[in-house]
Coordinates of C-alpha atoms in Angstrom, one line a residue:
Chain A
M787 CA 94.8 97.3 117.2
A788 CA 92.5 100.4 116.2
K789 CA 94.5 102.9 117.7
S790 CA 97.4 102.3 115.7
K791 CA 96.1 103.4 112.5
Q792 CA 96.4 106.5 110.9
H793 CA 93.2 108.9 110.4
P794 CA 92.2 109.5 106.9
A795 CA 92.3 113.2 107.6
D796 CA 95.5 113.1 109.1
V797 CA 97.3 110.7 106.2
R798 CA 95.7 113.4 104.2
A799 CA 96.8 116.2 105.3
R800 CA 100.0 114.6 105.1
L801 CA 100.3 114.1 101.2
R802 CA 98.6 117.4 100.9
I803 CA 100.8 120.0 99.0
A804 CA 100.4 123.3 101.0
P805 CA 98.3 125.7 98.6
R806 CA 100.7 129.1 98.2
G807 CA 103.6 127.0 99.8
G808 CA 106.2 128.0 97.1
P809 CA 108.5 125.8 95.2
V810 CA 108.2 122.0 94.9
D811 CA 111.4 119.8 95.0
L812 CA 110.6 116.5 93.8
L813 CA 113.8 115.4 95.0
A814 CA 113.6 116.4 98.7
Y815 CA 110.7 113.4 98.4
D816 CA 111.8 109.7 98.6
A817 CA 110.0 108.0 96.1
A818 CA 109.7 104.6 98.5
A819 CA 108.8 106.5 101.6
T820 CA 105.5 105.3 103.4
P821 CA 104.4 108.4 105.0
G822 CA 102.1 107.8 107.8
G823 CA 101.5 104.1 106.5
P824 CA 101.6 100.7 108.0
K825 CA 104.9 99.3 109.0
D826 CA 104.9 96.6 106.1
K827 CA 103.0 94.8 103.4
S828 CA 100.8 92.4 104.9
R829 CA 99.2 95.0 107.2
A830 CA 99.0 97.3 104.4
L831 CA 96.6 95.1 102.5
A832 CA 95.1 93.8 105.3
E833 CA 93.9 98.0 106.5
I834 CA 93.2 97.9 102.5
E835 CA 90.6 95.1 103.2
E836 CA 89.1 97.0 106.0
M837 CA 88.5 99.8 104.1
R838 CA 86.9 98.5 101.6
P839 CA 83.4 97.8 102.8
L840 CA 83.8 101.6 104.3
L841 CA 84.4 103.0 101.1
A842 CA 81.4 101.2 99.3
E843 CA 79.1 102.2 101.6
L844 CA 80.2 106.0 101.2
Q845 CA 79.9 105.2 97.9
E846 CA 76.2 104.0 97.7
K847 CA 75.1 107.1 100.0
L848 CA 76.9 109.5 97.7
F849 CA 74.9 107.5 94.9
A850 CA 71.4 107.4 97.0
Q851 CA 71.9 111.1 98.2
S852 CA 72.0 112.2 94.1
V853 CA 68.6 110.3 93.5
A854 CA 67.1 113.0 96.1
G855 CA 68.8 115.7 94.1
D856 CA 72.2 116.3 95.8
P857 CA 74.3 117.5 92.8
R858 CA 77.6 116.5 95.1
R859 CA 80.6 113.8 93.5
L860 CA 83.9 113.0 93.3
L861 CA 86.5 113.3 90.7
L862 CA 90.2 111.4 91.4
V863 CA 92.4 112.6 89.4
L864 CA 96.0 110.5 88.8
Q865 CA 99.2 111.6 87.3
G866 CA 102.3 110.5 87.5
M867 CA 105.3 109.8 84.9
D868 CA 104.9 106.3 83.0
T869 CA 104.6 102.8 85.1
S870 CA 104.0 105.4 88.4
G871 CA 100.8 102.9 88.9
K872 CA 98.0 105.0 87.7
G873 CA 96.6 102.2 86.0
G874 CA 97.2 99.7 89.1
T875 CA 95.7 102.3 91.3
V876 CA 91.9 102.0 89.4
K877 CA 92.3 98.4 89.1
H878 CA 93.7 97.5 92.7
V879 CA 91.9 100.6 94.6
V880 CA 88.8 101.5 92.6
A881 CA 88.2 97.8 91.4
G882 CA 86.4 97.4 94.9
L883 CA 83.5 100.4 94.2
N884 CA 80.4 99.9 92.5
P885 CA 80.7 99.8 88.9
A886 CA 77.2 101.5 88.3
G887 CA 78.3 104.4 90.2
L888 CA 82.3 105.2 88.6
R889 CA 83.0 106.8 85.3
V890 CA 86.5 105.9 84.5
R891 CA 88.6 107.9 82.0
A892 CA 91.9 107.4 80.5
F893 CA 93.1 110.0 78.6
K894 CA 95.5 109.7 75.6
A895 CA 97.3 111.8 73.0
P896 CA 93.8 113.9 72.2
T897 CA 92.2 113.0 68.8
E898 CA 91.7 115.0 65.5
E899 CA 88.1 116.4 67.2
E900 CA 89.8 117.0 70.8
R901 CA 92.5 118.9 69.0
R902 CA 89.9 121.4 67.3
H903 CA 88.8 121.7 70.6
H904 CA 89.3 123.7 73.9
F905 CA 91.9 121.4 76.0
L906 CA 89.0 121.0 78.5
W907 CA 86.4 120.1 75.9
R908 CA 87.0 116.5 75.8
I909 CA 87.5 117.1 80.2
R910 CA 84.1 118.0 80.2
R911 CA 82.4 115.5 78.6
A912 CA 84.3 113.0 80.7
L913 CA 83.3 114.4 84.3
P914 CA 81.3 112.5 86.6
Q915 CA 77.4 113.1 87.5
P916 CA 75.8 113.6 90.4
G917 CA 76.5 110.9 93.3
E918 CA 79.1 109.3 90.3
I919 CA 82.9 109.0 91.5
G920 CA 84.7 109.6 88.6
V921 CA 88.6 108.7 87.9
F922 CA 91.1 110.1 85.5
D923 CA 94.1 108.1 84.7
R924 CA 96.0 111.3 83.6
S925 CA 93.6 114.6 82.6
H926 CA 93.9 118.5 81.1
Y927 CA 97.1 118.3 83.5
E928 CA 99.0 117.0 80.2
D929 CA 98.6 119.9 78.6
V930 CA 101.0 121.2 81.1
L931 CA 102.9 118.3 81.1
A932 CA 103.5 116.1 78.2
V933 CA 102.9 118.9 75.6
R934 CA 105.3 121.6 77.7
V935 CA 107.9 118.8 77.6
H936 CA 107.3 118.2 73.9
G937 CA 107.1 122.0 73.2
L938 CA 103.4 121.4 71.4
V939 CA 102.5 124.4 71.7
P940 CA 104.0 128.2 72.4
K941 CA 105.3 129.3 76.1
D942 CA 102.5 131.4 76.4
T943 CA 99.7 128.8 75.9
W944 CA 101.0 126.2 78.2
R945 CA 101.9 129.3 80.4
R946 CA 98.3 130.2 80.5
R947 CA 96.9 127.4 81.4
Y948 CA 97.4 126.8 85.0
T949 CA 95.5 130.0 85.8
E950 CA 93.2 128.0 83.8
I951 CA 93.2 125.0 85.3
N952 CA 92.5 126.7 88.6
Q953 CA 89.4 128.4 87.5
F954 CA 88.2 125.4 85.9
E955 CA 88.7 123.5 89.1
R956 CA 86.7 126.4 91.6
S957 CA 83.9 126.0 88.9
L958 CA 83.6 122.1 89.7
T959 CA 83.9 122.6 93.5
D960 CA 81.6 125.5 92.9
E961 CA 79.1 122.9 91.7
G962 CA 79.8 120.0 94.1
V963 CA 82.9 118.2 92.7
T964 CA 85.3 117.2 95.0
V965 CA 88.5 117.7 93.1
L966 CA 91.0 114.8 94.8
K967 CA 95.0 115.0 92.5
V968 CA 97.1 112.7 93.4
F969 CA 101.0 112.5 91.7
L970 CA 102.3 109.6 92.0
H971 CA 105.4 110.0 92.8
I972 CA 108.1 107.2 91.8
S973 CA 111.8 107.4 91.5
Y974 CA 113.7 107.1 88.4
R975 CA 115.4 103.6 88.9
E976 CA 111.8 102.4 89.7
Q977 CA 110.6 103.4 86.5
R978 CA 113.6 101.9 84.8
D979 CA 112.5 98.3 86.4
R980 CA 109.5 98.6 85.9
L981 CA 109.7 99.4 82.3
L982 CA 111.8 96.0 82.4
A983 CA 108.9 94.1 83.5
R984 CA 107.0 95.1 80.6
L985 CA 109.7 94.3 78.2
D986 CA 110.5 91.0 79.8
N987 CA 107.0 89.6 79.5
P988 CA 105.4 89.4 76.3
R989 CA 101.6 89.4 78.2
K990 CA 102.6 93.1 78.8
H991 CA 104.2 94.0 75.7
W992 CA 101.0 95.9 74.7
K993 CA 101.2 98.2 77.8
F994 CA 105.2 99.1 76.2
S995 CA 105.9 101.9 73.4
P996 CA 109.2 102.9 72.3
G997 CA 107.9 106.6 72.8
D998 CA 107.9 105.2 77.2
I999 CA 111.6 105.3 76.7
E1000 CA 112.0 108.3 74.9
D1001 CA 109.8 110.0 77.4
R1002 CA 112.2 108.4 79.9
K1003 CA 115.1 110.5 78.6
L1004 CA 113.1 113.7 79.0
W1005 CA 113.0 112.6 82.8
P1006 CA 114.3 116.0 84.5
D1007 CA 112.1 118.4 81.9
Y1008 CA 109.4 115.8 83.4
Q1009 CA 110.2 116.3 87.1
K1010 CA 110.1 120.1 86.5
A1011 CA 107.2 120.4 84.8
Y1012 CA 105.5 118.1 87.4
E1013 CA 107.2 120.8 90.1
D1014 CA 105.4 123.7 88.6
V1015 CA 102.0 121.9 88.4
L1016 CA 102.4 121.1 92.0
K1017 CA 103.2 124.9 92.9
R1018 CA 100.7 126.4 91.0
C1019 CA 98.0 124.1 91.0
S1020 CA 97.8 123.1 94.5
T1021 CA 95.2 125.2 95.8
V1022 CA 92.8 125.5 98.8
N1023 CA 89.8 124.0 96.5
A1024 CA 91.8 121.6 94.7
P1025 CA 95.3 120.8 96.4
W1026 CA 97.6 118.2 95.3
H1027 CA 98.6 115.5 97.5
L1028 CA 102.2 113.4 96.5
V1029 CA 102.1 110.1 97.0
P1030 CA 105.3 108.2 97.1
A1031 CA 104.8 105.1 94.9
D1032 CA 107.8 103.1 94.2
R1033 CA 106.0 100.6 96.5
K1034 CA 102.6 99.6 95.4
W1035 CA 101.2 98.2 98.6
Y1036 CA 101.9 102.2 100.1
R1037 CA 100.6 103.7 97.0
N1038 CA 97.0 101.3 97.4
W1039 CA 96.7 102.4 100.8
A1040 CA 97.4 105.7 100.5
I1041 CA 95.0 105.9 98.1
S1042 CA 92.3 104.4 99.8
K1043 CA 92.8 106.2 103.1
L1044 CA 92.6 109.7 100.5
L1045 CA 89.6 108.5 99.2
L1046 CA 88.3 107.9 102.4
A1047 CA 89.2 111.0 103.9
H1048 CA 87.4 113.1 101.5
L1049 CA 84.2 110.8 101.2
E1050 CA 84.0 111.1 104.9
E1051 CA 84.2 115.1 104.5
I1052 CA 81.3 114.9 102.0
D1053 CA 79.6 112.8 104.8
P1054 CA 76.6 111.4 102.3
A1055 CA 73.6 110.3 103.7
Y1056 CA 70.9 108.3 102.3
P1057 CA 67.8 110.3 101.3
K1058 CA 64.6 110.0 103.5
A1059 CA 61.6 109.2 101.7
D1060 CA 59.4 112.0 99.9
F1061 CA 56.5 109.4 99.8
D1062 CA 54.2 108.4 102.6
V1063 CA 55.9 104.7 103.2
E1064 CA 52.9 103.2 104.6
D1065 CA 50.7 104.4 102.3
S1066 CA 53.2 102.5 99.6
R1067 CA 53.1 99.4 101.6
R1068 CA 49.3 99.0 101.8
L1069 CA 48.6 100.0 98.3
L1070 CA 51.6 97.4 97.7
L1071 CA 50.1 94.5 99.3
S1072 CA 46.3 95.2 98.0
L1073 CA 47.5 94.3 94.6
Chain B
M878 CA 84.5 68.5 90.0
A879 CA 85.2 69.9 86.8
K880 CA 83.1 67.0 84.7
S881 CA 80.0 68.5 86.6
K882 CA 80.2 71.8 85.3
Q883 CA 78.3 73.4 82.6
H884 CA 80.0 74.5 79.4
P885 CA 79.3 78.0 78.9
A886 CA 78.3 77.2 75.7
D887 CA 75.8 75.1 76.5
V888 CA 74.6 77.5 79.0
R889 CA 74.3 79.9 76.5
A890 CA 72.4 77.8 73.9
R891 CA 70.2 76.8 76.5
L892 CA 68.6 80.1 77.9
R893 CA 69.1 81.3 74.4
I894 CA 65.5 82.9 72.4
A895 CA 65.2 81.2 69.5
P896 CA 66.0 83.6 66.7
R897 CA 62.7 84.0 64.3
G898 CA 61.1 81.1 66.9
G899 CA 58.0 82.3 67.0
P900 CA 55.7 84.1 70.1
V901 CA 57.1 83.8 73.1
D902 CA 54.8 83.1 76.1
L903 CA 56.7 84.2 79.3
L904 CA 54.0 82.4 82.0
A905 CA 55.7 79.0 80.5
Y906 CA 59.5 80.4 81.8
D907 CA 59.3 79.5 85.7
A908 CA 61.3 82.8 86.9
A909 CA 62.7 80.2 90.0
A910 CA 64.1 77.7 87.7
T911 CA 67.6 77.3 87.0
P912 CA 68.7 75.5 83.9
G913 CA 71.7 73.9 83.5
G914 CA 72.4 76.1 87.0
P915 CA 74.6 73.7 90.1
K916 CA 72.0 72.5 92.3
D917 CA 72.1 74.8 95.4
K918 CA 73.4 78.0 96.1
S919 CA 76.7 77.6 97.8
R920 CA 78.0 75.7 94.6
A921 CA 76.4 78.6 92.7
L922 CA 78.7 81.1 94.4
A923 CA 81.7 78.7 94.1
E924 CA 81.5 78.7 90.6
I925 CA 81.3 82.2 90.2
E926 CA 84.1 83.2 92.4
E927 CA 86.3 80.2 90.1
M928 CA 84.9 82.2 86.8
R929 CA 85.8 85.9 87.9
P930 CA 89.8 85.2 87.2
L931 CA 88.5 83.6 83.9
L932 CA 86.6 86.9 83.0
A933 CA 89.3 89.2 84.1
E934 CA 91.9 88.2 82.1
L935 CA 89.7 87.6 78.8
Q936 CA 88.7 91.1 79.7
E937 CA 92.6 92.2 79.8
K938 CA 93.1 90.7 76.4
L939 CA 89.9 92.4 75.1
F940 CA 91.9 95.2 76.0
A941 CA 95.0 94.7 75.4
Q942 CA 94.2 93.9 71.8
S943 CA 92.3 97.3 71.0
V944 CA 95.6 98.5 71.8
A945 CA 97.2 97.2 68.6
G946 CA 93.7 98.4 67.0
D947 CA 91.5 95.9 66.9
P948 CA 88.0 97.3 67.1
R949 CA 85.8 94.1 69.3
R950 CA 84.5 95.0 72.2
L951 CA 81.2 93.5 74.5
L952 CA 77.6 95.4 75.1
L953 CA 75.6 93.7 77.6
V954 CA 72.1 94.8 78.0
L955 CA 70.4 94.5 80.8
Q956 CA 66.5 94.3 80.9
G957 CA 63.6 93.3 83.5
M958 CA 61.1 94.6 85.4
D959 CA 61.7 96.7 88.6
T960 CA 63.4 95.0 91.1
S961 CA 64.5 92.4 88.9
G962 CA 68.3 92.7 89.7
K963 CA 69.8 94.8 86.7
G964 CA 71.9 96.8 89.5
G965 CA 72.2 93.4 91.8
T966 CA 73.9 92.1 88.4
V967 CA 76.7 95.0 87.9
K968 CA 77.1 95.0 91.8
H969 CA 78.1 91.3 92.2
V970 CA 78.8 90.5 88.5
V971 CA 80.4 93.3 87.1
A972 CA 82.0 94.6 90.1
G973 CA 84.8 91.6 89.8
L974 CA 85.8 93.3 86.2
N975 CA 88.8 95.8 85.8
P976 CA 86.8 99.5 86.0
A977 CA 89.6 100.8 83.4
G978 CA 87.7 98.8 80.8
L979 CA 84.6 98.8 81.9
R980 CA 81.5 101.7 80.8
V981 CA 78.4 101.2 82.3
R982 CA 75.3 103.4 82.0
A983 CA 72.0 103.7 83.7
F984 CA 68.9 104.7 81.3
K985 CA 66.3 106.7 83.2
A986 CA 63.4 108.6 81.6
P987 CA 65.1 111.0 78.7
T988 CA 66.3 114.4 80.0
E989 CA 64.8 117.5 77.6
E990 CA 67.9 117.5 75.1
E991 CA 67.7 113.7 74.9
R992 CA 63.8 113.9 73.8
R993 CA 65.0 116.2 71.2
H994 CA 66.9 114.1 69.5
H995 CA 66.3 110.3 67.9
F996 CA 65.4 107.4 70.5
L997 CA 68.4 106.2 69.6
W998 CA 71.2 109.2 69.9
R999 CA 71.9 108.6 73.4
I1000 CA 72.4 105.1 73.1
R1001 CA 75.6 106.0 70.3
R1002 CA 76.9 107.8 73.0
A1003 CA 77.1 105.5 75.7
L1004 CA 78.2 102.7 73.6
P1005 CA 81.2 100.5 74.7
Q1006 CA 84.9 101.9 72.8
P1007 CA 87.3 99.3 71.3
G1008 CA 88.1 96.9 74.0
E1009 CA 86.5 98.3 76.2
I1010 CA 82.7 95.9 78.4
G1011 CA 79.7 98.3 77.7
V1012 CA 77.0 97.4 80.5
F1013 CA 73.7 99.2 79.7
D1014 CA 70.8 98.9 82.8
R1015 CA 67.8 99.9 80.8
S1016 CA 68.6 100.4 77.4
H1017 CA 66.8 101.9 73.8
Y1018 CA 64.9 98.8 74.6
E1019 CA 62.9 101.2 77.0
D1020 CA 61.1 102.9 74.1
V1021 CA 59.3 100.3 72.9
L1022 CA 58.4 98.8 76.6
A1023 CA 57.8 101.7 79.2
V1024 CA 56.9 104.2 75.9
R1025 CA 54.7 101.2 74.5
V1026 CA 52.6 100.8 77.7
H1027 CA 52.5 103.8 78.8
G1028 CA 51.3 105.5 75.6
L1029 CA 54.1 108.1 75.3
V1030 CA 54.4 107.6 71.5
P1031 CA 51.6 106.6 68.5
K1032 CA 51.5 102.9 68.2
D1033 CA 52.6 103.0 64.7
T1034 CA 56.0 104.8 65.5
W1035 CA 56.7 102.1 68.5
R1036 CA 56.1 99.2 65.9
R1037 CA 58.5 100.8 64.0
R1038 CA 60.9 100.8 66.3
Y1039 CA 61.4 96.8 66.5
T1040 CA 63.1 97.0 62.7
E1041 CA 64.9 100.5 63.3
I1042 CA 66.2 98.5 66.6
N1043 CA 67.0 95.3 64.7
Q1044 CA 69.5 97.3 62.1
F1045 CA 70.8 99.4 64.7
E1046 CA 72.4 96.2 66.8
R1047 CA 72.9 95.0 62.8
S1048 CA 75.6 97.7 62.6
L1049 CA 77.3 97.6 66.2
T1050 CA 77.7 94.2 65.5
D1051 CA 79.1 94.5 62.1
E1052 CA 81.6 97.6 63.9
G1053 CA 83.3 94.4 66.0
V1054 CA 80.9 95.0 69.4
T1055 CA 79.2 91.8 70.4
V1056 CA 76.0 92.2 72.2
L1057 CA 74.6 90.2 74.7
K1058 CA 71.4 90.9 75.6
V1059 CA 69.6 89.9 78.8
F1060 CA 66.0 89.7 80.0
L1061 CA 65.9 89.2 84.0
H1062 CA 62.7 86.9 84.6
I1063 CA 60.9 87.5 87.7
S1064 CA 57.7 86.3 88.5
Y1065 CA 54.9 88.5 90.3
R1066 CA 54.9 87.4 93.8
E1067 CA 59.1 88.0 94.0
Q1068 CA 58.6 91.7 92.8
R1069 CA 56.2 92.2 95.5
D1070 CA 58.6 90.7 98.0
R1071 CA 61.2 93.0 96.4
L1072 CA 59.6 96.0 96.5
L1073 CA 58.3 95.3 99.9
A1074 CA 62.0 95.1 101.4
R1075 CA 62.8 97.9 99.5
L1076 CA 60.0 99.8 102.0
D1077 CA 60.8 97.7 105.3
N1078 CA 64.5 98.8 105.1
P1079 CA 64.9 103.3 105.6
R1080 CA 68.8 102.5 104.0
K1081 CA 66.6 101.0 100.3
H1082 CA 64.1 104.1 100.5
W1083 CA 66.0 105.9 97.7
K1084 CA 65.4 102.7 95.3
F1085 CA 61.8 103.2 95.5
S1086 CA 59.5 105.5 94.0
P1087 CA 55.6 105.3 93.7
G1088 CA 55.6 105.2 90.1
D1089 CA 57.0 101.5 90.6
I1090 CA 53.9 100.7 92.1
E1091 CA 52.1 102.4 89.4
D1092 CA 54.3 100.2 86.7
R1093 CA 53.7 96.8 88.8
K1094 CA 49.8 97.8 88.1
L1095 CA 50.9 97.4 84.7
W1096 CA 52.4 94.1 84.5
P1097 CA 50.3 92.3 82.1
D1098 CA 50.7 95.0 79.7
Y1099 CA 54.6 95.0 80.7
Q1100 CA 54.6 91.4 80.1
K1101 CA 52.4 91.5 77.1
A1102 CA 55.1 94.6 75.6
Y1103 CA 58.9 92.1 76.7
E1104 CA 57.0 89.1 74.8
D1105 CA 56.4 91.1 71.6
V1106 CA 60.5 92.6 72.2
L1107 CA 61.7 89.0 73.1
K1108 CA 59.9 87.4 69.5
R1109 CA 60.7 90.6 67.4
C1110 CA 64.2 91.5 68.6
S1111 CA 66.1 87.9 68.8
T1112 CA 68.0 87.8 66.2
V1113 CA 70.9 85.5 64.6
N1114 CA 73.5 88.8 65.4
A1115 CA 72.0 90.0 68.7
P1116 CA 69.9 86.8 70.0
W1117 CA 67.7 87.4 73.4
H1118 CA 68.9 85.6 76.6
L1119 CA 66.1 84.8 79.3
V1120 CA 67.6 84.0 82.8
P1121 CA 64.6 83.1 85.3
A1122 CA 66.0 85.8 88.2
D1123 CA 63.9 85.0 91.1
R1124 CA 67.3 83.4 92.6
K1125 CA 69.9 85.6 92.8
W1126 CA 72.6 83.2 93.0
Y1127 CA 71.1 81.8 89.9
R1128 CA 71.4 85.0 88.3
N1129 CA 74.6 86.1 88.9
W1130 CA 75.8 82.4 87.6
A1131 CA 74.1 82.3 84.2
I1132 CA 75.2 85.3 83.6
S1133 CA 78.7 85.0 84.7
K1134 CA 78.6 82.1 81.9
L1135 CA 77.0 84.4 79.4
L1136 CA 79.9 86.8 79.7
L1137 CA 82.1 84.2 79.4
A1138 CA 81.0 82.1 76.6
H1139 CA 80.5 85.8 74.5
L1140 CA 84.2 86.7 75.8
E1141 CA 85.8 82.9 74.8
E1142 CA 84.0 83.4 71.3
I1143 CA 85.5 86.8 70.9
D1144 CA 88.8 84.5 71.7
P1145 CA 90.9 87.9 72.8
A1146 CA 94.5 87.4 72.7
Y1147 CA 97.8 89.3 73.7
P1148 CA 99.1 91.3 70.4
K1149 CA 102.6 90.6 69.6
A1150 CA 104.6 93.5 70.2
D1151 CA 105.1 95.9 67.1
F1152 CA 108.4 97.1 68.1
D1153 CA 112.1 95.0 68.7
V1154 CA 112.3 93.8 72.2
E1155 CA 115.8 93.8 72.2
D1156 CA 116.8 97.1 71.1
S1157 CA 114.2 99.0 73.7
R1158 CA 116.0 96.6 76.2
R1159 CA 119.2 98.0 75.3
L1160 CA 118.4 101.1 75.0
L1161 CA 116.5 101.4 78.3
L1162 CA 120.0 99.6 80.2
S1163 CA 122.1 102.3 78.3
L1164 CA 120.0 105.4 80.1

């Protein structure tokens, strides 16, 4: 059975947007595809369950080595249109991790205070600390996505930001942050169905706002903005990954694989004791 | 079966340290007791699993109503001696919640920057936001516990802090924060066994430091400091709860019940739509 499974690094390579790879055409990517994935939902769910203990152990080792001074950490950046599954990923994939080592942050429209600062100010304050896994539900990329599409700043300003973002992420990787960027790619049709599902269920009304429909009207502009993000900000240090997200089971499977691949690459290890274990044991038993 | 189960509010009342209740004698509390609990571990684990979906739904409602402007949130404060199970509680109880609505923070010895500020400064920065469940693994209470026992500030200073803490917590409850404070009570003997277990397992060495034994030598001073905390800071607004913690299954069961009792008291509800659902549906289908 194990042989039929995809190695995490292979899935990673398959989903990566090639750095310096030229223009990206989102219409060329089928949002219902399952690249490298299991053949059906039940198999995917089984594999996700098998990955949970592996992820949990890697997370604990990552945290443990930070106690001994290792600065490394991981930041999962989730971007995608409304209903693409950013929140679902947190609820169904990230939820398997130990909350003690997690730092999840959702970025909404900036507050008054945030608006008075550089667009990266609030991002820096939300970064994972050494040993932690950080998750951004939306991120600094909104400043070249929603901000661009809605014309909230002049073109010159948002165009400069691609370079600023690449430099910022370069500084993160230099500091020991593994930056895992995931674009959740859904189809126009699937978004309609998911928005309708929110409207049809009073328990989901809080997830909906009429602004979601206004954004949907701007779908082509958003897709263009995403294409530019994927082209300009998929760098060698912090490449983008495109995860087809019309099928939730594939999305959860793929992101579990991506987390696994990146944690395996960090290859964290329990630190050696920096004290004399036998001395401590003797002292403890003497009390 | 359901009839044999303890109501969350009853468990809460049973574990609460009575406000203005006079001196607390920790030796009078058996750390291996299971007040109100199921008769054995397997039953406790089953009840914990039954509570998970209830907790998850209440958490989602709490989060949902914050989107509509409700300021309410919950802060779980965990205190206890080394190995008393603060981390275990996060890993085994809190882990069942949606990380999107969680804000977990462990407080270590303060950093240089933190030391330059009032002792509550770093606490305020880590508070849960509306709709969130915050968890403190250690807290502002260390400033009248470790700080007192190690004589890091003059007696006048730490004595003043009980009042400061009570006022601070009063301001929190005024702002809509439900403050749930839990003291994990373990025995001197149990701590020895758990420290030994850490020393005996190289994968747990990172959780141990020789300072843990130094603190163990100060056990009576710490117990006295905890007794003063439980006496002086169990207020009507934010009472302390004493959870016997020698049995991990009881600890996890009791804290699940306490979380449930407090969330049920908040009684969060999905907010009503503040938009016209039919209009939105028509508009969506027309696109």
